[in-house]
Short mmCIF file of C-alpha atoms in Angstrom, two decimals:
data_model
loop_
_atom_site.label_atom_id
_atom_site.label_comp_id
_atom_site.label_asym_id
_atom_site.label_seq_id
_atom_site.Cartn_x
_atom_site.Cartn_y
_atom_site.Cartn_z
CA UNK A 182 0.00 0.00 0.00
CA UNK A 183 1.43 3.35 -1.08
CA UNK A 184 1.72 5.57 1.91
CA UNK A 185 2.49 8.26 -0.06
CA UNK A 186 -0.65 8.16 -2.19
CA UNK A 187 -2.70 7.42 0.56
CA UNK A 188 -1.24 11.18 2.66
CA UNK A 189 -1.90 12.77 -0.45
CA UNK A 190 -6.12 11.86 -1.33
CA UNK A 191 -6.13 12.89 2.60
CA UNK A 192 -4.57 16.50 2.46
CA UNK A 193 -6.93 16.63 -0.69
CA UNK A 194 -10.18 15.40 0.77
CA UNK A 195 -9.77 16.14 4.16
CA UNK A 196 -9.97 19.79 3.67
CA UNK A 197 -12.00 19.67 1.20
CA UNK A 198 -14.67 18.37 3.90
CA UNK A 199 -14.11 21.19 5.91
CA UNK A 200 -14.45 23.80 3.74
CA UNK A 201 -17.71 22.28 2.78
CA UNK A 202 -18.52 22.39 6.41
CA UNK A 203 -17.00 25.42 7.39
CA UNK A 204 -17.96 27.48 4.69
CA UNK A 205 -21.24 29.56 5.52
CA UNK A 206 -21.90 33.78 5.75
CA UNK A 207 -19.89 35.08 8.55
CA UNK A 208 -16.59 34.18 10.32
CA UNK A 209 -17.19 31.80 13.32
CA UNK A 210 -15.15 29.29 10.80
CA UNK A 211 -12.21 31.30 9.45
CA UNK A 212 -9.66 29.65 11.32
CA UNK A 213 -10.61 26.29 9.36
CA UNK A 214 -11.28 27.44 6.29
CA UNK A 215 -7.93 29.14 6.24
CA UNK A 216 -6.21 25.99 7.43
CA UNK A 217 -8.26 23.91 5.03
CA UNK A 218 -6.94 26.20 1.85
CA UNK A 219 -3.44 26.48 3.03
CA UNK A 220 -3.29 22.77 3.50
CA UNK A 221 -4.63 22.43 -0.25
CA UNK A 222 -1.92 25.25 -1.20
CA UNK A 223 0.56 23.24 0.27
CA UNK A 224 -0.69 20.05 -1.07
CA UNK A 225 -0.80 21.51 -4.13
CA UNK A 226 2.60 22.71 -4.30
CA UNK A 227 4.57 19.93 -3.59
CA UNK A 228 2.84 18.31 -5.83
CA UNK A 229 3.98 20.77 -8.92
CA UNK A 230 7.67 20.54 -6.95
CA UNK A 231 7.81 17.52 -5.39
CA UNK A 232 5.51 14.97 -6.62
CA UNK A 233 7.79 11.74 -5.63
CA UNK A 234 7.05 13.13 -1.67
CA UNK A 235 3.49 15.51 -2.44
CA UNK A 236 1.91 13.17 -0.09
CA UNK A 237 3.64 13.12 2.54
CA UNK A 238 4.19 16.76 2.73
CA UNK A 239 0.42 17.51 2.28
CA UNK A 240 -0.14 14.89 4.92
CA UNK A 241 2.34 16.41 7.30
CA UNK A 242 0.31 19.81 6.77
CA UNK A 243 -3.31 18.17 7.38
CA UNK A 244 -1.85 16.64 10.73
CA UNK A 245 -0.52 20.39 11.57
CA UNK A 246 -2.97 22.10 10.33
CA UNK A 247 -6.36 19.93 10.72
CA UNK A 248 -5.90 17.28 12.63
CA UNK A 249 -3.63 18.25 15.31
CA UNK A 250 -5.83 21.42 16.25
CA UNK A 251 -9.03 19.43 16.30
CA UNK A 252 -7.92 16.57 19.01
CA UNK A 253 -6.47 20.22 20.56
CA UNK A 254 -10.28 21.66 21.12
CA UNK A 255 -11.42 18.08 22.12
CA UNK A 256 -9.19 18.36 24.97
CA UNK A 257 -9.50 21.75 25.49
CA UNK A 258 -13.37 21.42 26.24
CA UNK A 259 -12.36 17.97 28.67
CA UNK A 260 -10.10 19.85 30.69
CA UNK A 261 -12.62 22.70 30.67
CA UNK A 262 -15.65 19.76 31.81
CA UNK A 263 -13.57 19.13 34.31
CA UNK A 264 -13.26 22.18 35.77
CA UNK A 265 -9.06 22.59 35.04
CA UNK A 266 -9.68 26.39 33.44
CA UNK A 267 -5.97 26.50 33.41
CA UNK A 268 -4.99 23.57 31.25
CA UNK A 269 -7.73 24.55 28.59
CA UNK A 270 -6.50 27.78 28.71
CA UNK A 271 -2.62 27.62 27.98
CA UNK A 272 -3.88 24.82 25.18
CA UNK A 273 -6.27 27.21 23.97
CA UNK A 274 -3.79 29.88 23.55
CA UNK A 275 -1.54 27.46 22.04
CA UNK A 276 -4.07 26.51 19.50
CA UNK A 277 -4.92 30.14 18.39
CA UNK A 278 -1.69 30.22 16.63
CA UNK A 279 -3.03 28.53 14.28
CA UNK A 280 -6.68 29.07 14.42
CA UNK A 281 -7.03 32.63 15.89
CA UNK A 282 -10.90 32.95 15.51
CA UNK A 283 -12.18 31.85 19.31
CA UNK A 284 -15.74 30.61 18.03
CA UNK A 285 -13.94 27.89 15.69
CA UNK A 286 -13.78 25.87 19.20
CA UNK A 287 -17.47 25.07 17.82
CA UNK A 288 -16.56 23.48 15.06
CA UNK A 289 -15.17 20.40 16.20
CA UNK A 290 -15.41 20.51 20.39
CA UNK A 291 -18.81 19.15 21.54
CA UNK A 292 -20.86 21.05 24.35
CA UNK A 293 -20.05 20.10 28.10
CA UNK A 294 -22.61 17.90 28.69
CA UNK A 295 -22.52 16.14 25.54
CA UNK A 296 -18.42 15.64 26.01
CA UNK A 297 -19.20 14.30 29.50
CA UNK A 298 -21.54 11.39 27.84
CA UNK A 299 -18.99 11.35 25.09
CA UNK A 300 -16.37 10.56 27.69
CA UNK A 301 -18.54 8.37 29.88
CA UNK A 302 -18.84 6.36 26.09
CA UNK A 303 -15.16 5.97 25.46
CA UNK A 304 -14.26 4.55 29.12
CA UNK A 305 -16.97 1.93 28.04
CA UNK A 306 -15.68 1.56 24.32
CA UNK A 307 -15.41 -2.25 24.32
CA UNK A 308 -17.73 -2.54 27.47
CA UNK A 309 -20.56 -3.87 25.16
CA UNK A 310 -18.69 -4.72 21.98
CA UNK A 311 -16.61 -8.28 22.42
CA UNK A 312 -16.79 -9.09 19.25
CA UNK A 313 -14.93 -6.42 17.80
CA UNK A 314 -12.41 -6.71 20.50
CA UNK A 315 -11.87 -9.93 19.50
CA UNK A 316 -11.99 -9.35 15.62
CA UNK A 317 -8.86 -6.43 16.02
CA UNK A 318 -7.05 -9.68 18.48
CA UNK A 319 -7.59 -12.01 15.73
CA UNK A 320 -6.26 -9.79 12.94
CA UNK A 321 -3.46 -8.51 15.07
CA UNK A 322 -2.31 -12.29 15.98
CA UNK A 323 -2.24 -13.50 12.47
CA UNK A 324 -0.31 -10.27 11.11
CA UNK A 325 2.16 -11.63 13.58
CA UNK A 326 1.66 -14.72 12.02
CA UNK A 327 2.57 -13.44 8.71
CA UNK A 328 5.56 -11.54 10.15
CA UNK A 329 7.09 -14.94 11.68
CA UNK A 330 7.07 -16.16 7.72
CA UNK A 331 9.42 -13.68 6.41
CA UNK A 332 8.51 -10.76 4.07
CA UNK A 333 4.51 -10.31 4.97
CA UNK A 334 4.80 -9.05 0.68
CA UNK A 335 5.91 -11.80 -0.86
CA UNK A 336 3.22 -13.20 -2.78
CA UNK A 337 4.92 -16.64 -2.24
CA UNK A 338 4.60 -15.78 1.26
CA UNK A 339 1.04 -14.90 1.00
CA UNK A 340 0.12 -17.59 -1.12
CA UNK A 341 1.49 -20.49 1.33
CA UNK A 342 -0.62 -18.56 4.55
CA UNK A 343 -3.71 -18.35 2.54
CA UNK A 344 -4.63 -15.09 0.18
CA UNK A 345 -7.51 -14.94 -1.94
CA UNK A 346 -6.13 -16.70 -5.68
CA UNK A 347 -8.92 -16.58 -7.82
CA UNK A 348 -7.55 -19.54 -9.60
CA UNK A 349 -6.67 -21.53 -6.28
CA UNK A 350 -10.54 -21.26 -5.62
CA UNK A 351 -12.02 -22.32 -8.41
CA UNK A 352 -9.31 -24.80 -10.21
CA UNK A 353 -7.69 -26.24 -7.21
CA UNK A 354 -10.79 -26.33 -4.92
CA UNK A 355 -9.05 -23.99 -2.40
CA UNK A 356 -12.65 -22.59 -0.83
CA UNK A 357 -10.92 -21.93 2.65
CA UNK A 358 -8.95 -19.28 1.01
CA UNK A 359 -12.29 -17.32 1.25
CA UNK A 360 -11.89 -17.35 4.55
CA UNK A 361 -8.26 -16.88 5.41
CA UNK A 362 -7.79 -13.90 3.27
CA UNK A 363 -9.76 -11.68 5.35
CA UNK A 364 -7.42 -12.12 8.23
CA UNK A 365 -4.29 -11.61 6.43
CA UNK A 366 -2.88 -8.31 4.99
CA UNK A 367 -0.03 -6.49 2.99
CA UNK A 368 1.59 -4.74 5.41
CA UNK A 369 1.36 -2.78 8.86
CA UNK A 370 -0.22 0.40 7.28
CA UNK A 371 -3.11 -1.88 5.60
CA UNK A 372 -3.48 -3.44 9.02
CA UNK A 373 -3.48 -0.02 10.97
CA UNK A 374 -6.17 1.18 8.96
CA UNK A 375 -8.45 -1.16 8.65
CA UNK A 376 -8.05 -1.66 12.64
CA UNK A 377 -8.85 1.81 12.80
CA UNK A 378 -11.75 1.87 10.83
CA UNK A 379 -13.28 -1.13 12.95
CA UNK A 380 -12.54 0.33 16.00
CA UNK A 381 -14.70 3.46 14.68
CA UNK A 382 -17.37 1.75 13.14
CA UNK A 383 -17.66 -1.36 15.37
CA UNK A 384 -18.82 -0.98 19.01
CA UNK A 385 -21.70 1.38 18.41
CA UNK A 386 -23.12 -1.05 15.42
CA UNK A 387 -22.60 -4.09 17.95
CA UNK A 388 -24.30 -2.50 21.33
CA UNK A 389 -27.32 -1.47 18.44
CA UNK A 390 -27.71 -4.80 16.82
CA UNK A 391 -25.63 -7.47 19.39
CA UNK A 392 -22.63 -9.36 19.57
CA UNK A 393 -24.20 -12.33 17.64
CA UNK A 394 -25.49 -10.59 14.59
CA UNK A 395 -22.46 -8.72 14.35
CA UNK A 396 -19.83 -11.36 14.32
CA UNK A 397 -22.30 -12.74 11.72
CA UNK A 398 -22.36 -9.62 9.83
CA UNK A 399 -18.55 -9.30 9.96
CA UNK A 400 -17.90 -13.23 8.46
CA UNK A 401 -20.48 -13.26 5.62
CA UNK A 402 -19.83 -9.95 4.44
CA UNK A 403 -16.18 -10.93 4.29
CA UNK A 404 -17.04 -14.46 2.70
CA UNK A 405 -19.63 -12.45 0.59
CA UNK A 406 -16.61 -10.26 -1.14
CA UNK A 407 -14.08 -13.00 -1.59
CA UNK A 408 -16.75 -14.86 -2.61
CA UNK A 409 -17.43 -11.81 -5.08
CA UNK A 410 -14.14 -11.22 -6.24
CA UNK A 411 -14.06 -14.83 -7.72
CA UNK A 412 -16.89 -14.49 -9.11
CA UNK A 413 -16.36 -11.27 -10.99
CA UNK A 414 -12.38 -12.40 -12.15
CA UNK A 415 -14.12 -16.11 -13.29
CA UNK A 416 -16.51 -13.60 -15.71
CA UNK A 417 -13.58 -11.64 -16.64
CA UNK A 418 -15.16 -8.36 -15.27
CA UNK A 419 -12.18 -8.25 -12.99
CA UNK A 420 -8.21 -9.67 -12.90
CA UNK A 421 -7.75 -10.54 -9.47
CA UNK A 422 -4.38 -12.67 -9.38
CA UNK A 423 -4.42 -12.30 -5.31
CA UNK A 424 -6.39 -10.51 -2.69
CA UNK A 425 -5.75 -10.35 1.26
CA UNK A 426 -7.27 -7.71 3.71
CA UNK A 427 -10.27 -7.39 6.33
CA UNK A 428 -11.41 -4.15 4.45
CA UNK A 429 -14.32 -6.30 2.92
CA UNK A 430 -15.62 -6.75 6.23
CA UNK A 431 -15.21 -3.38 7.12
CA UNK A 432 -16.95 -2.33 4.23
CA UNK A 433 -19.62 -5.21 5.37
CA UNK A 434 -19.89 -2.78 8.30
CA UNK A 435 -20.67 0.03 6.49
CA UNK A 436 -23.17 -1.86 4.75
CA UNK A 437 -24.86 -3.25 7.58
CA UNK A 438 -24.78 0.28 9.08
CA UNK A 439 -27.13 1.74 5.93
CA UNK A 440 -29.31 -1.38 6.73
CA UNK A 441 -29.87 -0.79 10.06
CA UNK A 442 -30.22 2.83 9.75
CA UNK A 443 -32.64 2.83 6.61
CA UNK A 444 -34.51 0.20 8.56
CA UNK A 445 -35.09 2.20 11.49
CA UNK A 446 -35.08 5.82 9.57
CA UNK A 447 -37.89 7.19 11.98
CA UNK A 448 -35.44 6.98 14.88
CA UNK A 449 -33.94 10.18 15.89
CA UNK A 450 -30.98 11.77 13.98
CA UNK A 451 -31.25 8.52 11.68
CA UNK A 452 -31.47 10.17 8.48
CA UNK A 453 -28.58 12.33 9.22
CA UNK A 454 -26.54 8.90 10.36
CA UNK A 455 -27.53 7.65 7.36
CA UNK A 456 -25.91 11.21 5.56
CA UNK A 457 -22.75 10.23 7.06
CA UNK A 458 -22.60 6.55 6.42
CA UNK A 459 -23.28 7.93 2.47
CA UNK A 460 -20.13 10.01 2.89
CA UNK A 461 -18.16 7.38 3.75
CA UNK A 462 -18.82 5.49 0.93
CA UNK A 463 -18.40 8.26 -1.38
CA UNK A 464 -15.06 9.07 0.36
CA UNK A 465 -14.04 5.10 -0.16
CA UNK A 466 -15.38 4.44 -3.56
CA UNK A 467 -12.94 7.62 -4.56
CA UNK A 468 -10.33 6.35 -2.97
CA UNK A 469 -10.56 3.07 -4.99
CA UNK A 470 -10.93 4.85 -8.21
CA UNK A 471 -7.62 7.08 -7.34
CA UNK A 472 -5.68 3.86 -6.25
CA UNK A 473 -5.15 0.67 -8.52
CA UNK A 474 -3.92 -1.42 -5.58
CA UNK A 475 -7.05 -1.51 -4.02
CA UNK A 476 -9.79 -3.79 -4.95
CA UNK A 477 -13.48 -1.84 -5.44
CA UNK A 478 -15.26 -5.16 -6.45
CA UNK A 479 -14.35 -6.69 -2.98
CA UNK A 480 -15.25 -3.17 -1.17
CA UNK A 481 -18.75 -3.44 -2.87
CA UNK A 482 -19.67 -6.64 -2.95
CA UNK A 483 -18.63 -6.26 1.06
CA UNK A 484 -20.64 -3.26 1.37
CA UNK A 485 -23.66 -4.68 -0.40
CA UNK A 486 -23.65 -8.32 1.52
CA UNK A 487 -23.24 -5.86 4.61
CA UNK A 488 -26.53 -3.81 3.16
CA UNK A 489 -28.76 -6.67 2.98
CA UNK A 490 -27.52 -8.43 6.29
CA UNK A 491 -28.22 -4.73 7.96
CA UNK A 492 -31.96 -4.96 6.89
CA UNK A 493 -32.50 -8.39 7.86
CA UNK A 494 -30.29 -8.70 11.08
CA UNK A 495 -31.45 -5.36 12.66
CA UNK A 496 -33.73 -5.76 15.98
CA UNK A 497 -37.13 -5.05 15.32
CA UNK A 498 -37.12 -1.98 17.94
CA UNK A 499 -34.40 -0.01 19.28
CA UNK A 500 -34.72 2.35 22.34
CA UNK A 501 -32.03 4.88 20.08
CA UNK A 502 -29.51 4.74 17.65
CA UNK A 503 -25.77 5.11 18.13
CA UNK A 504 -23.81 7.20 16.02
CA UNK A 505 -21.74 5.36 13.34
CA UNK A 506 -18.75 7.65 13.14
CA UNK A 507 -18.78 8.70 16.64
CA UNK A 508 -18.48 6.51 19.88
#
């Protein structure tokens, strides 16, 4: 996975996001909308001078710039919950260097008594979601697996441990290769973000729906996109020669996510869940047009299994409905 690639659709998304956020009459926002542009003007500039690197200097400007100064007001309104005025204070000042406008704090810190539930949430993160504890375990233990082989991107490597071979599958009879893949990936970054993106997207879908139907969830949709990449490369609408990654599952996630959410729409803030879930794939789908490494056929036939398991494995009631990009 190209790092470098991957730095550079963030510096160009990212702010791109904000802008269309930030960018209403007035100036409660200015701080982020000029950090957004700058971090595009940087982006953009290394990328005329130094494309080889363009990524990694626009992603050193989103962390600086974006990223950096949002976990900054996060904290700043904690230590302010908390009643430590002087912390938020000297971090506050530190942060108007680069955002100088006072009233950006709204953009990205949450109100005191919504950061005190927020923070109540995170001390229970995993309280109600075992299953994805156990999912990030499992794919953590077999990266180490893959490690204790040698180099984790040799296909050799990856073909003797179990990848996704089209061929394998459907000459040789290989089916558990369906399986296998979607613990195995090509490399630590691939691992860190796919861990990332399940630790997002996981507990609050499992304390809505239960441990059950999401470990469920999880395995078909993953079976569902090897299942769908073979498919698609026996047709010839895709050349898959070999596939390894949990990011069908994830994708599975986001799938069952739009389920559940379209299912129960009438549910407060559901609609506007179901507005973010949207951006997500949009955001994704981009990201596998911009990057030929990636596989979109096993990201949507993931993200459709997930779809369909969302509608039928979603409890008939719910008391509310947690949010699937916050926890």
């Amino acid at each position: 996975m190209d790092l470098n690639h991957i730095f550079l659709f963030l510096a160009v998304v990212s702010p791109l996001l904000v802008l269309a956020r930030a960018w209403r009459p007035g100036g409660p926002y200015r701080g982020w909308r000029l950090a957004a542009l700058v971090v595009l003007a940087i982006t953009g500039i290394g990328w005329i001078l130094f494309r080889a690197a363009a990524g990694y200097i626009g992603g050193g400007a989103w962390f600086a710039l974006l990223f950096l100064p949002a976990i900054g007001l996060r904290k700043m309104t904690e230590f302010a919950a908390q009643g430590d005025y002087k912390s938020a204070r000297k971090l506050g000042v530190a942060l108007q260097i680069l955002h100088p406008s006072r009233n950006d704090r709204e953009f990205f810190a949450p109100p005191p008594v919504e950061h005190e539930i927020a923070r109540q949430d995170r001390r229970r993160h995993f309280q109600h979601a075992p299953a994805v504890l156990i999912f990030i375990l499992l794919n953590a233990v077999a990266f180490l697996f893959e490690i204790s082989f040698g180099d984790w991107t040799d296909p050799e490597i990856l073909h003797r441990i179990g990848a996704l071979e089209p061929y394998s599958v459907v000459v040789q009879g290989q089916y558990w290769r369906l399986f296998t893949a979607l613990f195995l990936h090509g490399g630590f970054a691939h691992l860190l973000f796919n861990l990332f993106a399940l630790y997002v997207l996981g507990p609050p879908l499992e304390r809505s729906i239960g441990g059950v139907r999401f470990a469920v969830c999880y395995l078909i949709s993953g079976l569902a996109s090897s299942a769908g990449v073979v498919a698609l490369t026996v047709i010839g609408l895709v050349h898959v020669a070999q596939l390894v990654g949990a990011s069908g599952c994830i994708m599975g996630i986001v799938g069952a996510w739009a389920g559940f959410l379209l299912r129960h729409r009438h549910a407060p803030h559901a609609k506007q869940r179901l507005g973010n879930v949207l951006m997500i794939v949009s955001i994704q789908t981009a990201f596998d047009l911009s990057t030929p490494q990636v596989s979109m056929a096993a990201h949507l036939c993931g993200l459709i299994a997930g779809f369909f398991l969302g509608l039928i494995l979603a409890p008939r009631a719910v008391a509310g409905v947690d949010d699937p990009g916050r926890d």
